[in-house]
Short mmCIF file of C-alpha atoms and ligand atoms in Angstrom, two decimals:
data_model
loop_
_atom_site.label_atom_id
_atom_site.label_comp_id
_atom_site.label_asym_id
_atom_site.label_seq_id
_atom_site.Cartn_x
_atom_site.Cartn_y
_atom_site.Cartn_z
CA MET A 1275 1.74 -17.22 -49.02
CA LEU A 1276 -0.09 -15.97 -45.94
CA GLY A 1277 1.12 -12.74 -44.31
CA PRO A 1278 2.07 -12.40 -40.65
CA VAL A 1279 -0.62 -13.06 -38.05
CA GLN A 1280 -2.18 -9.74 -37.10
CA PRO A 1281 -4.98 -8.58 -34.80
CA GLU A 1282 -8.45 -9.47 -36.12
CA ARG A 1283 -11.83 -8.40 -34.76
CA SER A 1284 -12.92 -12.01 -34.89
CA GLU A 1285 -10.38 -12.85 -32.19
CA ILE A 1286 -12.17 -10.82 -29.53
CA GLU A 1287 -15.04 -13.16 -28.77
CA PRO A 1288 -12.97 -16.32 -28.24
CA VAL A 1289 -10.55 -14.29 -26.12
CA LEU A 1290 -13.35 -13.00 -23.89
CA ASP A 1291 -14.77 -16.50 -23.55
CA ALA A 1292 -11.37 -17.86 -22.63
CA VAL A 1293 -10.79 -15.17 -20.00
CA ALA A 1294 -14.27 -15.57 -18.52
CA GLY A 1295 -13.85 -19.33 -18.23
CA PHE A 1296 -10.41 -18.91 -16.72
CA ALA A 1297 -11.61 -16.27 -14.25
CA ARG A 1298 -14.50 -18.44 -13.09
CA GLU A 1299 -12.28 -21.40 -12.40
CA TYR A 1300 -9.39 -19.47 -10.84
CA LEU A 1301 -11.56 -17.40 -8.53
CA ALA A 1302 -13.70 -20.38 -7.51
CA GLY A 1303 -10.53 -22.16 -6.36
CA LEU A 1304 -8.81 -19.16 -4.79
CA ASP A 1305 -9.97 -19.84 -1.21
CA GLN A 1306 -8.59 -23.41 -1.29
CA ARG A 1307 -5.38 -22.78 -3.20
CA PRO A 1308 -1.96 -22.70 -1.53
CA VAL A 1309 -0.35 -19.31 -2.15
CA LYS A 1310 2.49 -20.98 -4.03
CA ALA A 1311 1.63 -24.09 -5.96
CA PRO A 1312 4.29 -26.82 -6.23
CA GLY A 1313 6.56 -26.79 -9.27
CA LEU A 1314 6.87 -23.03 -9.64
CA GLU A 1315 10.42 -23.14 -11.02
CA ALA A 1316 9.40 -25.43 -13.87
CA GLN A 1317 6.33 -23.32 -14.58
CA LEU A 1318 8.44 -20.17 -14.81
CA ALA A 1319 11.00 -21.93 -16.98
CA ALA A 1320 8.25 -22.82 -19.46
CA PHE A 1321 7.82 -19.11 -20.21
CA ARG A 1322 11.41 -18.62 -21.25
CA GLU A 1323 11.11 -18.94 -25.00
CA PRO A 1324 12.66 -16.73 -27.67
CA LEU A 1325 10.59 -13.98 -29.28
CA PRO A 1326 8.41 -15.70 -31.89
CA GLU A 1327 8.98 -14.52 -35.46
CA GLN A 1328 5.48 -15.63 -36.39
CA GLY A 1329 2.71 -15.18 -33.86
CA ILE A 1330 0.22 -17.89 -32.94
CA GLY A 1331 -2.81 -15.58 -32.84
CA ALA A 1332 -4.83 -14.34 -29.90
CA ARG A 1333 -6.80 -17.49 -29.18
CA ASP A 1334 -3.76 -19.76 -28.90
CA ALA A 1335 -1.65 -17.12 -27.16
CA LEU A 1336 -4.33 -16.63 -24.54
CA ALA A 1337 -4.83 -20.35 -24.07
CA LYS A 1338 -1.09 -20.77 -23.53
CA LEU A 1339 -0.80 -17.76 -21.22
CA LEU A 1340 -3.82 -18.59 -19.06
CA GLU A 1341 -2.75 -22.17 -18.63
CA ARG A 1342 0.76 -21.23 -17.57
CA ALA A 1343 0.01 -18.04 -15.66
CA GLY A 1344 -2.80 -19.67 -13.72
CA ASP A 1345 -0.37 -22.29 -12.41
CA ALA A 1346 2.56 -19.95 -11.84
CA ALA A 1347 0.64 -17.11 -10.19
CA LEU A 1348 1.06 -16.62 -6.46
CA ALA A 1349 -2.40 -16.53 -4.90
CA THR A 1350 -1.68 -13.16 -3.31
CA GLY A 1351 -5.36 -12.26 -3.70
CA GLY A 1352 -6.45 -15.28 -1.68
CA PRO A 1353 -7.10 -15.66 2.06
CA ARG A 1354 -3.70 -17.18 2.96
CA CYS A 1355 -1.41 -14.36 1.91
CA TYR A 1356 -0.32 -12.03 4.74
CA HIS A 1357 3.09 -10.94 3.43
CA PHE A 1358 3.85 -7.19 3.10
CA VAL A 1359 0.40 -5.54 3.27
CA LEU A 1360 -1.56 -7.10 0.42
CA GLY A 1361 -5.24 -6.44 -0.14
CA GLY A 1362 -7.63 -8.55 -2.15
CA THR A 1363 -10.08 -7.52 -4.82
CA THR A 1364 -13.77 -7.16 -4.03
CA PRO A 1365 -16.18 -8.61 -6.60
CA ALA A 1366 -17.36 -5.08 -7.47
CA ALA A 1367 -13.81 -3.84 -7.98
CA LEU A 1368 -12.92 -6.92 -10.01
CA GLY A 1369 -15.79 -6.37 -12.41
CA ALA A 1370 -15.03 -2.68 -12.76
CA ASP A 1371 -11.34 -3.32 -13.36
CA LEU A 1372 -12.20 -5.69 -16.19
CA ALA A 1373 -14.49 -2.96 -17.55
CA ALA A 1374 -11.62 -0.46 -17.23
CA ALA A 1375 -9.55 -2.71 -19.49
CA VAL A 1376 -12.43 -2.95 -21.98
CA LEU A 1377 -13.05 0.82 -22.00
CA ASP A 1378 -9.31 1.63 -22.01
CA GLN A 1379 -9.88 5.22 -20.94
CA VAL A 1380 -7.00 7.66 -20.58
CA ALA A 1381 -7.47 9.44 -17.26
CA PHE A 1382 -5.04 12.18 -18.19
CA ALA A 1383 -7.43 15.11 -18.62
CA TRP A 1384 -10.97 16.08 -19.55
CA ALA A 1385 -9.91 16.09 -23.18
CA SER A 1386 -8.87 12.43 -23.05
CA SER A 1387 -11.76 11.07 -20.93
CA PRO A 1388 -14.42 13.26 -19.33
CA MET A 1389 -15.85 10.12 -17.72
CA ALA A 1390 -12.60 8.92 -16.15
CA VAL A 1391 -11.69 12.33 -14.71
CA THR A 1392 -15.26 12.91 -13.49
CA LEU A 1393 -15.23 9.56 -11.69
CA GLU A 1394 -11.74 10.18 -10.31
CA ARG A 1395 -12.81 13.53 -8.87
CA LEU A 1396 -15.97 12.02 -7.45
CA CYS A 1397 -14.11 9.09 -5.89
CA LEU A 1398 -11.53 11.39 -4.32
CA ASP A 1399 -14.40 13.43 -2.84
CA TRP A 1400 -16.03 10.23 -1.57
CA LEU A 1401 -12.73 9.13 -0.03
CA LYS A 1402 -12.40 12.49 1.77
CA GLU A 1403 -15.88 11.87 3.18
CA LEU A 1404 -15.03 8.28 4.06
CA PHE A 1405 -11.87 9.32 5.94
CA GLU A 1406 -13.47 12.50 7.32
CA LEU A 1407 -10.81 14.71 5.77
CA PRO A 1408 -11.29 18.40 4.86
CA ARG A 1409 -13.25 18.91 1.66
CA GLU A 1410 -10.75 21.44 0.33
CA LEU A 1411 -7.97 18.85 -0.10
CA THR A 1412 -6.91 18.30 -3.71
CA GLY A 1413 -6.59 14.63 -4.54
CA VAL A 1414 -4.96 12.59 -7.28
CA MET A 1415 -4.85 8.85 -7.85
CA THR A 1416 -1.46 7.18 -8.12
CA THR A 1417 -0.08 3.69 -8.58
CA GLY A 1418 0.17 3.23 -4.81
CA ALA A 1419 1.39 4.72 -1.57
CA THR A 1420 4.96 5.13 -2.80
CA MET A 1421 3.84 7.50 -5.52
CA ALA A 1422 1.28 9.12 -3.22
CA ASN A 1423 4.15 9.84 -0.82
CA PHE A 1424 6.03 11.20 -3.81
CA VAL A 1425 3.14 13.55 -4.60
CA GLY A 1426 2.82 14.74 -0.99
CA LEU A 1427 6.56 15.22 -0.59
CA ALA A 1428 6.85 16.95 -3.99
CA ALA A 1429 4.21 19.43 -2.80
CA ALA A 1430 6.15 19.81 0.46
CA ARG A 1431 9.39 20.42 -1.44
CA GLN A 1432 7.66 23.02 -3.63
CA TRP A 1433 6.31 24.80 -0.53
CA TRP A 1434 9.73 24.59 1.14
CA SER A 1435 11.52 26.13 -1.86
CA GLU A 1436 8.98 28.93 -2.12
CA ARG A 1437 9.58 29.68 1.56
CA HIS A 1438 13.20 30.18 0.51
CA GLY A 1439 12.10 32.50 -2.29
CA ALA A 1440 12.75 30.02 -5.11
CA ASP A 1441 10.69 27.71 -7.32
CA VAL A 1442 12.50 24.38 -7.10
CA SER A 1443 10.58 22.96 -10.04
CA GLU A 1444 12.03 25.68 -12.27
CA VAL A 1445 15.53 26.21 -10.90
CA GLY A 1446 16.33 22.92 -9.18
CA LEU A 1447 17.85 22.37 -5.75
CA ALA A 1448 21.46 23.30 -6.47
CA LYS A 1449 21.42 26.78 -4.93
CA LEU A 1450 19.13 25.90 -2.04
CA PRO A 1451 20.10 24.67 1.44
CA PRO A 1452 19.52 21.03 2.49
CA VAL A 1453 15.88 20.17 3.18
CA PRO A 1454 15.22 19.28 6.84
CA VAL A 1455 12.92 16.24 7.08
CA PHE A 1456 11.97 14.63 10.40
CA SER A 1457 10.16 11.44 11.26
CA SER A 1458 10.04 8.64 13.80
CA GLY A 1459 11.57 5.19 13.43
CA HIS A 1460 8.21 4.08 12.01
CA VAL A 1461 8.96 5.82 8.72
CA HIS A 1462 8.32 3.61 5.70
CA ALA A 1463 11.07 2.72 3.21
CA SER A 1464 9.08 4.41 0.44
CA THR A 1465 9.53 7.84 2.05
CA LYS A 1466 13.30 7.43 1.75
CA LYS A 1467 12.91 6.36 -1.87
CA CYS A 1468 10.82 9.47 -2.56
CA LEU A 1469 13.36 11.73 -0.85
CA ALA A 1470 15.99 10.24 -3.16
CA LEU A 1471 13.81 10.80 -6.25
CA LEU A 1472 13.07 14.38 -5.20
CA GLY A 1473 16.76 15.23 -4.90
CA ILE A 1474 16.32 15.83 -1.17
CA GLY A 1475 18.36 12.73 -0.43
CA ARG A 1476 17.70 9.77 1.82
CA ARG A 1477 20.16 11.05 4.38
CA SER A 1478 18.29 14.32 4.79
CA LEU A 1479 15.77 12.33 6.78
CA GLU A 1480 16.40 12.65 10.51
CA VAL A 1481 14.83 9.81 12.46
CA LEU A 1482 14.05 10.89 16.01
CA ALA A 1483 13.29 7.71 17.95
CA ARG A 1484 13.34 7.33 21.70
CA ASP A 1485 13.40 3.51 21.83
CA GLU A 1486 14.30 0.51 19.75
CA LEU A 1487 10.70 0.29 18.47
CA GLY A 1488 11.15 3.63 16.75
CA THR A 1489 8.69 5.61 18.91
CA LEU A 1490 8.90 9.31 18.11
CA ASP A 1491 10.97 11.42 20.51
CA LEU A 1492 8.68 14.45 20.60
CA ALA A 1493 10.95 16.45 22.90
CA ARG A 1494 13.87 16.03 20.53
CA LEU A 1495 11.69 16.95 17.59
CA ARG A 1496 10.70 20.16 19.35
CA ALA A 1497 14.34 20.87 20.18
CA ARG A 1498 15.40 20.35 16.56
CA LEU A 1499 12.65 22.69 15.33
CA VAL A 1500 13.75 25.35 17.84
CA GLU A 1501 17.31 25.00 16.48
CA LEU A 1502 16.05 25.67 12.94
CA ARG A 1503 14.90 29.17 14.04
CA GLY A 1504 11.89 29.32 11.80
CA ALA A 1505 13.50 27.73 8.72
CA PRO A 1506 10.86 25.61 6.95
CA ALA A 1507 10.95 21.85 7.60
CA ILE A 1508 8.96 18.76 6.67
CA LEU A 1509 7.51 16.36 9.25
CA VAL A 1510 6.47 12.87 8.20
CA ALA A 1511 3.91 11.23 10.49
CA ASN A 1512 3.29 7.52 10.13
CA ALA A 1513 -0.24 6.25 10.51
CA GLY A 1514 0.33 2.51 10.68
CA GLU A 1515 3.87 1.13 10.59
CA VAL A 1516 4.43 -2.18 8.90
CA ASN A 1517 5.81 -4.39 11.70
CA ALA A 1518 3.07 -4.09 14.30
CA GLY A 1519 0.71 -1.37 13.07
CA ALA A 1520 1.93 1.32 15.47
CA PHE A 1521 1.01 4.99 14.99
CA ASP A 1522 2.99 8.18 15.51
CA PRO A 1523 1.31 10.79 17.77
CA ILE A 1524 -0.14 12.63 14.78
CA ALA A 1525 -2.02 15.28 16.76
CA ASP A 1526 1.16 16.19 18.68
CA MET A 1527 3.07 16.41 15.40
CA ALA A 1528 0.30 18.55 13.90
CA ALA A 1529 0.56 20.90 16.90
CA LEU A 1530 4.32 21.20 16.41
CA ALA A 1531 3.86 21.75 12.68
CA GLU A 1532 1.40 24.55 13.41
CA GLU A 1533 3.60 26.11 16.11
CA PHE A 1534 6.78 26.07 14.00
CA GLY A 1535 5.24 26.54 10.57
CA CYS A 1536 6.30 23.10 9.26
CA TRP A 1537 4.75 20.93 6.58
CA LEU A 1538 3.04 17.81 7.97
CA HIS A 1539 2.83 14.81 5.66
CA VAL A 1540 0.88 11.76 6.91
CA ASP A 1541 1.66 8.33 5.44
CA GLY A 1542 -1.53 6.38 6.10
CA ALA A 1543 -1.11 3.77 3.37
CA PHE A 1544 -3.22 1.27 5.27
CA GLY A 1545 -3.42 2.88 8.72
CA LEU A 1546 -5.72 5.71 7.67
CA PHE A 1547 -8.46 3.07 7.51
CA ALA A 1548 -8.36 3.10 11.33
CA ARG A 1549 -10.51 6.24 10.93
CA LEU A 1550 -13.41 4.12 9.71
CA SER A 1551 -14.07 2.45 13.06
CA PRO A 1552 -14.86 4.17 16.37
CA ARG A 1553 -12.72 1.43 17.92
CA THR A 1554 -9.54 2.75 16.29
CA ARG A 1555 -10.33 6.24 15.07
CA ARG A 1556 -8.38 7.94 17.87
CA LEU A 1557 -5.14 6.46 16.47
CA THR A 1558 -5.42 8.81 13.49
CA GLU A 1559 -6.47 11.92 15.43
CA GLY A 1560 -4.75 14.91 13.85
CA ALA A 1561 -4.51 13.46 10.32
CA GLU A 1562 -7.17 15.96 9.27
CA ARG A 1563 -4.65 18.73 10.06
CA ALA A 1564 -2.01 17.42 7.63
CA HIS A 1565 -0.79 19.38 4.61
CA SER A 1566 -0.57 16.17 2.62
CA LEU A 1567 -1.72 12.58 3.08
CA THR A 1568 -1.12 9.18 1.52
CA VAL A 1569 -3.60 6.29 1.36
CA ASP A 1570 -3.41 3.05 -0.58
CA GLY A 1571 -6.25 1.64 -2.64
CA HIS A 1572 -4.81 -1.82 -3.24
CA LYS A 1573 -4.36 -2.56 0.46
CA TRP A 1574 -7.33 -2.13 2.79
CA LEU A 1575 -9.78 -0.77 0.20
CA ASN A 1576 -9.43 -4.08 -1.67
CA VAL A 1577 -9.30 -2.71 -5.19
CA PRO A 1578 -6.88 -4.41 -7.60
CA TYR A 1579 -3.27 -3.43 -8.14
CA ASP A 1580 -2.23 -0.77 -8.67
CA CYS A 1581 -4.00 2.09 -6.88
CA GLY A 1582 -3.19 4.77 -4.34
CA PHE A 1583 -4.40 8.25 -3.38
CA ALA A 1584 -2.56 11.47 -2.56
CA PHE A 1585 -4.27 14.43 -0.92
CA VAL A 1586 -2.75 17.90 -0.61
CA ARG A 1587 -4.24 20.90 1.17
CA ASP A 1588 -2.77 23.54 -1.16
CA GLY A 1589 -3.56 22.08 -4.58
CA ALA A 1590 -1.86 24.99 -6.37
CA LEU A 1591 1.50 23.57 -5.22
CA LEU A 1592 0.77 20.40 -7.23
CA GLY A 1593 0.07 22.51 -10.30
CA ARG A 1594 3.51 24.09 -9.98
CA ALA A 1595 5.34 20.88 -9.06
CA PHE A 1596 3.79 18.77 -11.83
CA ALA A 1597 3.22 21.42 -14.53
CA TYR A 1598 3.02 19.74 -17.92
CA ALA A 1599 2.87 22.10 -20.87
CA ALA A 1600 3.02 21.88 -24.64
CA ALA A 1601 1.03 23.45 -27.44
CA TYR A 1602 -0.94 20.23 -28.04
CA LEU A 1603 -1.81 19.70 -24.35
CA PRO A 1604 -4.58 21.36 -22.29
CA ALA A 1605 -3.60 24.88 -21.18
CA ALA A 1606 -2.35 25.33 -17.62
CA ASP A 1607 -5.36 27.50 -16.78
CA ASP A 1608 -7.83 25.00 -18.26
CA PRO A 1609 -10.63 24.83 -15.66
CA ALA A 1610 -11.45 21.21 -16.54
CA PRO A 1611 -9.82 18.51 -14.37
CA ASN A 1612 -6.36 17.69 -15.60
CA PHE A 1613 -4.80 14.97 -13.49
CA GLY A 1614 -1.78 14.79 -15.79
CA SER A 1615 -0.53 18.04 -14.24
CA LEU A 1616 -1.41 17.18 -10.63
CA GLY A 1617 0.79 14.11 -10.30
CA PRO A 1618 3.79 12.30 -11.75
CA GLU A 1619 1.98 10.33 -14.45
CA SER A 1620 0.56 11.83 -17.63
CA SER A 1621 -1.14 8.96 -19.43
CA ARG A 1622 -2.94 7.02 -16.75
CA ARG A 1623 -5.29 4.08 -16.41
CA ALA A 1624 -8.86 4.79 -15.24
CA ARG A 1625 -8.24 3.61 -11.66
CA ALA A 1626 -11.41 5.37 -10.57
CA LEU A 1627 -13.63 2.67 -12.05
CA PRO A 1628 -12.86 -0.07 -9.50
CA VAL A 1629 -12.74 2.51 -6.71
CA TRP A 1630 -16.15 3.86 -7.66
CA ALA A 1631 -17.58 0.35 -7.94
CA THR A 1632 -16.36 -0.84 -4.55
CA LEU A 1633 -17.51 2.35 -2.78
CA ALA A 1634 -20.88 2.17 -4.54
CA ALA A 1635 -21.29 -1.54 -3.84
CA TYR A 1636 -20.45 -1.52 -0.13
CA GLY A 1637 -20.73 2.09 1.04
CA ARG A 1638 -19.29 3.58 4.20
CA GLU A 1639 -20.92 0.93 6.37
CA GLY A 1640 -19.51 -1.93 4.33
CA GLN A 1641 -16.00 -0.47 4.46
CA ARG A 1642 -16.30 0.01 8.23
CA ALA A 1643 -17.56 -3.54 8.69
CA MET A 1644 -14.65 -4.93 6.67
CA VAL A 1645 -12.12 -2.95 8.73
CA GLU A 1646 -13.73 -4.14 11.97
CA ARG A 1647 -13.74 -7.74 10.78
CA HIS A 1648 -9.99 -7.46 10.18
CA LEU A 1649 -9.52 -5.89 13.62
CA ASP A 1650 -11.38 -8.89 15.09
CA LEU A 1651 -9.38 -11.35 13.01
CA ALA A 1652 -6.12 -9.80 14.22
CA GLN A 1653 -7.27 -10.22 17.84
CA HIS A 1654 -8.29 -13.81 17.07
CA LEU A 1655 -4.84 -14.56 15.67
CA ALA A 1656 -3.23 -12.85 18.69
CA ARG A 1657 -5.25 -15.13 21.03
CA ARG A 1658 -4.26 -18.25 19.11
CA ILE A 1659 -0.62 -17.21 19.35
CA ASP A 1660 -0.92 -16.48 23.06
CA GLU A 1661 -2.46 -19.93 23.61
CA SER A 1662 0.39 -21.70 21.80
CA PRO A 1663 3.26 -22.62 24.14
CA ASP A 1664 5.83 -22.45 21.32
CA LEU A 1665 4.73 -19.08 19.89
CA GLU A 1666 5.53 -15.68 21.36
CA ARG A 1667 3.68 -12.50 20.52
CA LEU A 1668 6.09 -9.55 20.41
CA ALA A 1669 3.77 -6.55 20.23
CA GLU A 1670 0.35 -5.20 21.06
CA VAL A 1671 -2.14 -5.45 18.20
CA PRO A 1672 -3.67 -2.00 17.70
CA LEU A 1673 -4.77 -2.69 14.13
CA CYS A 1674 -4.48 -5.52 11.59
CA ILE A 1675 -0.88 -6.74 12.01
CA VAL A 1676 0.20 -9.42 14.48
CA CYS A 1677 3.93 -9.54 15.27
CA PHE A 1678 5.19 -12.83 16.71
CA ARG A 1679 7.90 -15.45 16.55
CA TYR A 1680 8.41 -19.14 17.05
CA ASN A 1681 9.92 -19.71 20.47
CA PRO A 1682 10.12 -23.26 21.90
CA ARG A 1683 11.49 -21.70 25.14
CA THR A 1684 14.61 -23.88 25.10
CA LEU A 1685 16.96 -21.72 23.05
CA ALA A 1686 19.12 -18.64 23.57
CA GLU A 1687 18.11 -15.31 22.02
CA ASP A 1688 20.55 -15.40 19.09
CA ALA A 1689 19.57 -18.99 18.31
CA LEU A 1690 15.96 -17.82 18.10
CA ASP A 1691 16.80 -15.33 15.39
CA ALA A 1692 18.52 -18.00 13.32
CA LEU A 1693 15.63 -20.41 13.94
CA ASN A 1694 12.97 -17.91 12.87
CA THR A 1695 14.96 -16.95 9.79
CA ARG A 1696 15.06 -20.62 8.77
CA LEU A 1697 11.39 -21.02 9.63
CA GLY A 1698 10.59 -18.01 7.45
CA GLU A 1699 12.36 -19.65 4.54
CA ALA A 1700 10.62 -22.95 5.24
CA LEU A 1701 7.23 -21.26 5.31
CA LEU A 1702 7.75 -19.62 1.90
CA ALA A 1703 9.11 -22.87 0.47
CA ASP A 1704 6.08 -24.74 1.84
CA GLY A 1705 3.80 -22.29 0.05
CA ARG A 1706 0.52 -22.99 1.84
CA PHE A 1707 0.77 -19.55 3.47
CA TRP A 1708 2.72 -16.44 2.56
CA VAL A 1709 4.16 -14.56 5.52
CA GLY A 1710 7.43 -12.71 5.57
CA THR A 1711 9.89 -12.05 8.36
CA THR A 1712 11.07 -8.72 9.67
CA LYS A 1713 13.21 -7.40 12.49
CA TYR A 1714 11.17 -6.09 15.37
CA ALA A 1715 13.11 -4.55 18.25
CA GLY A 1716 16.14 -6.40 16.91
CA ARG A 1717 14.41 -9.80 16.82
CA VAL A 1718 13.54 -11.81 13.73
CA ALA A 1719 9.75 -12.00 13.69
CA PHE A 1720 6.69 -12.73 11.57
CA ARG A 1721 4.21 -9.95 10.88
CA PRO A 1722 1.08 -11.22 9.15
CA ALA A 1723 -0.97 -8.26 7.90
CA LEU A 1724 -4.70 -8.95 7.52
CA VAL A 1725 -6.43 -6.68 4.99
CA ASN A 1726 -7.97 -9.05 2.44
CA TRP A 1727 -11.79 -9.39 2.56
CA ARG A 1728 -11.51 -13.16 1.95
CA ILE A 1729 -9.67 -13.97 5.21
CA GLY A 1730 -11.56 -15.89 7.90
CA GLU A 1731 -10.74 -17.40 11.29
CA GLY A 1732 -10.30 -20.83 9.71
CA GLU A 1733 -7.30 -19.74 7.68
CA LEU A 1734 -5.69 -18.07 10.69
CA ASP A 1735 -6.12 -21.20 12.84
CA GLU A 1736 -4.53 -23.16 10.01
CA LEU A 1737 -1.66 -20.65 9.81
CA VAL A 1738 -0.91 -21.23 13.49
CA ARG A 1739 -0.93 -25.01 12.93
CA VAL A 1740 1.39 -24.73 9.91
CA VAL A 1741 3.86 -22.40 11.68
CA ARG A 1742 4.01 -24.75 14.68
CA GLU A 1743 4.37 -27.82 12.46
CA LEU A 1744 7.18 -26.30 10.40
CA GLY A 1745 8.71 -24.71 13.50
CA ALA A 1746 8.99 -28.08 15.22
CA ARG A 1747 10.54 -29.55 12.08
CA VAL A 1748 13.07 -26.74 11.65
CA ALA A 1749 13.97 -26.79 15.37
CA ALA A 1750 14.46 -30.58 15.47
CA PRO A 1751 18.12 -31.65 15.69
CA SER A 1752 19.07 -33.02 12.28
C1 PLP B 2360 2.72 -0.23 1.54
C2 PLP B 2360 3.17 1.04 2.13
C3 PLP B 2360 3.79 2.02 1.36
C4 PLP B 2360 4.15 1.80 -0.10
O1 PLP B 2360 3.00 1.53 -0.80
P1 PLP B 2360 2.95 0.93 -2.28
O2 PLP B 2360 1.49 0.87 -2.49
O3 PLP B 2360 3.61 -0.40 -2.22
O4 PLP B 2360 3.63 1.87 -3.19
C5 PLP B 2360 4.09 3.21 1.96
N1 PLP B 2360 3.83 3.42 3.26
C6 PLP B 2360 3.27 2.49 4.05
C7 PLP B 2360 3.01 2.79 5.48
C8 PLP B 2360 2.91 1.27 3.50
O5 PLP B 2360 2.35 0.32 4.28
#
């Protein structure tokens, strides 16, 4: 009797052939594909089988997976997906990410992969150059902006506790006062999640907004800092909010942080890319003065999921916040790079490979050109919306997000919210495009975010046609 099916070296070649063939076909069709193909429910249902007792081997498993996954995948990497803030994958990054899977490096420390940590360091230096940030910042790659915010805020919490004469990473928060954290209404949901994870608590965040758009009330921020009488506090500045791409006045916040001795964290998940173009650079003025910064890789850099970057001015704080010690691990004073004790993850994928490849392939000028193309595309979409009698743009377009709603000009305000909610559902059900709804100044609105290198004017013109077509259908009396 034959034993159980187990991994065999001879399986590798047919698997690579199958993946290469699949990749060719999928990527060649990506520009034409609807984001959601019809029949998704049935395709997902096909996966729901019990755990096999006997395997079918790599070749058959891959054939089955690629056939089903190719149909069931949302084409979020294609040019019709503008939901959330979703980047694509450049050809260079795609190739390098496949190589990262082949090489399977462990970017934990020098001892686990000198190559991965060397490339990670180099890429973080390149990114500091790209964003014109101070060279002395210590960087670490993360799974995305949420974890980069976690890194920045963990460093802030460490600093804050040391200002109170304690090391929070050793003794915990129990005997310390609440942590004062201030931001505008543009603050991203992930900051609140991180405050929860760090034991600071979501409700410790004080949002100081002077209007319904969330614009920072600088005068109130100053007043609150005066009230704290020199007690340390954390300011979170938002470089690019998700509904319309607005920016906090980062330079003003940096000045307050310097005057009152606060920590300034800048969440620039996608908005920090405004620094790459002279057309938008001023929006990020002051980010270079931050104590910590967040940037995403898988958004506007167009490297594959998942990838983000955290930068912290005082890198020693990271060493204390993320210390990771055991007899079998590198010593804390090991001079070789040791990313496992600079961030939350220990074993880590070699995310630097796709980052290196995309920066090497396209350089500073290529990144700038891509950002400017998206700025132009956002203005193009804004013009198309302004020309459409049944669409209403709700915000200026400083960056790559266009906030608008369907408005046939015959309905009352509250009816418009209900209509746009239904239209949002209809759009996702339709599947040709992927755009979510939000609430902007209390109104239900769409907020396509354009950061994928594949997007062109043709797709945006088509989006406008599809929204108007579905809008008319949803608005029609049944
Ligand atoms: C997307 C985003 C985040 C969270 O990023 P993830 O990469 O999804 O973890 C945080 N802040 C801002 C401003 C974002 O746009």
